C-alpha positions as a LaTeX table, in Angstrom:
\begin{tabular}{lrrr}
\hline
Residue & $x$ (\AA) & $y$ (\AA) & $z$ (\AA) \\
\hline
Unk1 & $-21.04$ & $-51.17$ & 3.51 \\
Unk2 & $-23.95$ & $-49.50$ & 5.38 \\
Unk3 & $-25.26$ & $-50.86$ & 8.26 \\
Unk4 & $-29.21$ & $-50.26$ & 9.74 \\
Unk5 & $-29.43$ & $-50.40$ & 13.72 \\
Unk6 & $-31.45$ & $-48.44$ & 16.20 \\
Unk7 & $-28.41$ & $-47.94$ & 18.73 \\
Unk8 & $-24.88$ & $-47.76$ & 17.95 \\
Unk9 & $-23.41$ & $-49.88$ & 20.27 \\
Unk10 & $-19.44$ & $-50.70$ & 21.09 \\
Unk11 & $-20.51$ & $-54.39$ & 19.53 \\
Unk12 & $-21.87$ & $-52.46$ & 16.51 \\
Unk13 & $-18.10$ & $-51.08$ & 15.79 \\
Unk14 & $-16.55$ & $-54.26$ & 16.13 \\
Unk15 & $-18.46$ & $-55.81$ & 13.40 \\
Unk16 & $-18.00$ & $-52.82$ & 11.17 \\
Unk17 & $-14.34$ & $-52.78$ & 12.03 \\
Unk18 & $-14.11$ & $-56.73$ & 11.82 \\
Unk19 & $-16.09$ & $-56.37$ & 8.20 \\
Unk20 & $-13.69$ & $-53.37$ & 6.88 \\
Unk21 & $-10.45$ & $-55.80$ & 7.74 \\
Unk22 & $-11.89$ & $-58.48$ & 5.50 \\
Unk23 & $-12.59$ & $-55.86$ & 2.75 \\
Unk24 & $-9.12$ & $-54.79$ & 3.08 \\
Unk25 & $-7.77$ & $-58.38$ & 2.97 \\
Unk26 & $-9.80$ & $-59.02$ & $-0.11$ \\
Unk27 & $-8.59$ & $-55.80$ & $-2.03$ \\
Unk28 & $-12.25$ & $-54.62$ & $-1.76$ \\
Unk29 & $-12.31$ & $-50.86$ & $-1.58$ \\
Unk30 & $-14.99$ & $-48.99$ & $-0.40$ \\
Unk31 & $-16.39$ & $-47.06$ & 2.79 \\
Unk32 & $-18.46$ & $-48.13$ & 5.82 \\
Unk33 & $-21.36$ & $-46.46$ & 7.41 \\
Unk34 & $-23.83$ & $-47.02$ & 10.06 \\
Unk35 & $-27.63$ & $-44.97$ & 9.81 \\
Unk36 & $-29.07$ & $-44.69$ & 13.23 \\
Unk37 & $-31.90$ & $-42.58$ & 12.38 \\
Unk38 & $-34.22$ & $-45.21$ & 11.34 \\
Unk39 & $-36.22$ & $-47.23$ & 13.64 \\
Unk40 & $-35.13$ & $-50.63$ & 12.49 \\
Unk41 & $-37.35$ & $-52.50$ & 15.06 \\
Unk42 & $-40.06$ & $-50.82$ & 14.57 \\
Unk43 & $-43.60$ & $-52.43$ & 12.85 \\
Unk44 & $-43.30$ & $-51.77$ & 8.96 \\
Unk45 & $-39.51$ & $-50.59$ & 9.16 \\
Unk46 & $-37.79$ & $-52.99$ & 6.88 \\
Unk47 & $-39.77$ & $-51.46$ & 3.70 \\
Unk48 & $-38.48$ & $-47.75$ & 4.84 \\
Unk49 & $-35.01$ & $-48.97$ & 5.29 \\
Unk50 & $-35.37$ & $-50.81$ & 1.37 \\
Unk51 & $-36.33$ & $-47.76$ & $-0.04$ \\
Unk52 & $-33.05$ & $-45.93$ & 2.12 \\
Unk53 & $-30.77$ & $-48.65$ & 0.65 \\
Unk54 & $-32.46$ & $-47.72$ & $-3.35$ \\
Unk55 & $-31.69$ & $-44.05$ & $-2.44$ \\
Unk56 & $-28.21$ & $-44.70$ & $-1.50$ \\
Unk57 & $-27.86$ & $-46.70$ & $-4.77$ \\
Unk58 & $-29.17$ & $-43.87$ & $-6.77$ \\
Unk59 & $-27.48$ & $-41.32$ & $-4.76$ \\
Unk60 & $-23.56$ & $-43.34$ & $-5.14$ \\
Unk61 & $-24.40$ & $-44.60$ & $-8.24$ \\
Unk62 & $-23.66$ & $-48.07$ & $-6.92$ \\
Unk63 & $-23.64$ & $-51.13$ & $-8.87$ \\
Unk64 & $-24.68$ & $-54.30$ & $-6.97$ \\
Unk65 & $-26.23$ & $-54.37$ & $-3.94$ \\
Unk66 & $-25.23$ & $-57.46$ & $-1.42$ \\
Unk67 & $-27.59$ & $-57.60$ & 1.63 \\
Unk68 & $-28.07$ & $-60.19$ & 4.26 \\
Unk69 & $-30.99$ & $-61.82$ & 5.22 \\
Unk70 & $-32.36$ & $-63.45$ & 8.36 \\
Unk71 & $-35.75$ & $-65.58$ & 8.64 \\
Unk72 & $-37.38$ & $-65.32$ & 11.91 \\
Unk73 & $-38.94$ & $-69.15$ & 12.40 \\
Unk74 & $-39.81$ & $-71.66$ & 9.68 \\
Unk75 & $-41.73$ & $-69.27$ & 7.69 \\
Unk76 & $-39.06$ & $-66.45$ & 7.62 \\
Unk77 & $-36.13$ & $-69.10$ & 6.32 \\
Unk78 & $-38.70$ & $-69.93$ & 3.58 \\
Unk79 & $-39.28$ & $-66.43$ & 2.33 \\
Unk80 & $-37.83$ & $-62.93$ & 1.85 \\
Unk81 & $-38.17$ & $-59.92$ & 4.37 \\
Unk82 & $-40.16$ & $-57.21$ & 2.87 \\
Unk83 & $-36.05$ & $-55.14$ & 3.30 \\
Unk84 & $-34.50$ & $-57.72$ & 0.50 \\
Unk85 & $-38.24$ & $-57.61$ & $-1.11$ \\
Unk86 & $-37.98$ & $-53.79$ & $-1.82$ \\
Unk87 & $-34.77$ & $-54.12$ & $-2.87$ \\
Unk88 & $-35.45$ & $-56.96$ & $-5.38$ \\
Unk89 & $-38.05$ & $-55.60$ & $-6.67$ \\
Unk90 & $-37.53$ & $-51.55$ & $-7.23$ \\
Unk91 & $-33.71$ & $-51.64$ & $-7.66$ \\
Unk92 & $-31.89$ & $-51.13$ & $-10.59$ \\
Unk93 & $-28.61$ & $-53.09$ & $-10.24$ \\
Unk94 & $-28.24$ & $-56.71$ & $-9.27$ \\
Unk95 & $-29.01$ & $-57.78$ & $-5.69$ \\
Unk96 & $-27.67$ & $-60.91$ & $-3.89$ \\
Unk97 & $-28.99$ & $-61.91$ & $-0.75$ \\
Unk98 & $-27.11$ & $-64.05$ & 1.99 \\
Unk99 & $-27.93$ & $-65.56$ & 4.90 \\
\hline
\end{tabular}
């Protein structure tokens, strides 16, 4: 699991922590990691951090990608961010997107 934020924050570690018990529980293996060094807030971000999730998949040869998604408004619920877009649309392996 990789996670995207501009600050890592106590709260941050919880979820990870909270999100690598469930993997655990579910016989999931894998390895957590949070990337500070992208600007997530920033104007334009979410199609730099879609191509930094497609180099990751290249670069650990991964074989699904499972992202969430959040709408901001009416509009947002009704279509993708331009983060899941990226993905969608340049990856290689199959993407699913959750709320």
């Amino acid at each position: 699991m990789v996670h995207f934020t501009d600050i890592r924050t106590e709260a941050t570690d919880d979820v990870i922590e909270a999100a690598e018990e469930i993997f655990t529980t579910a016989g999931v293996e894998g390895e957590t990691e949070i990337i500070t060094d992208t600007q997530v807030s920033k104007p334009r971000s979410s199609t730099h951090i879609g191509k930094r999730v497609l180099q990751l998949v290249d670069d650990r040869e991964y074989d699904h990608v499972i992202m969430g998604h959040h709408g901001t408004g009416a509009v947002g619920e009704l279509i993708l961010g331009s983060t899941a877009k990226t993905v969608i649309e340049a990856g290689t392996v199959p993407v699913t997107v959750v709320p």
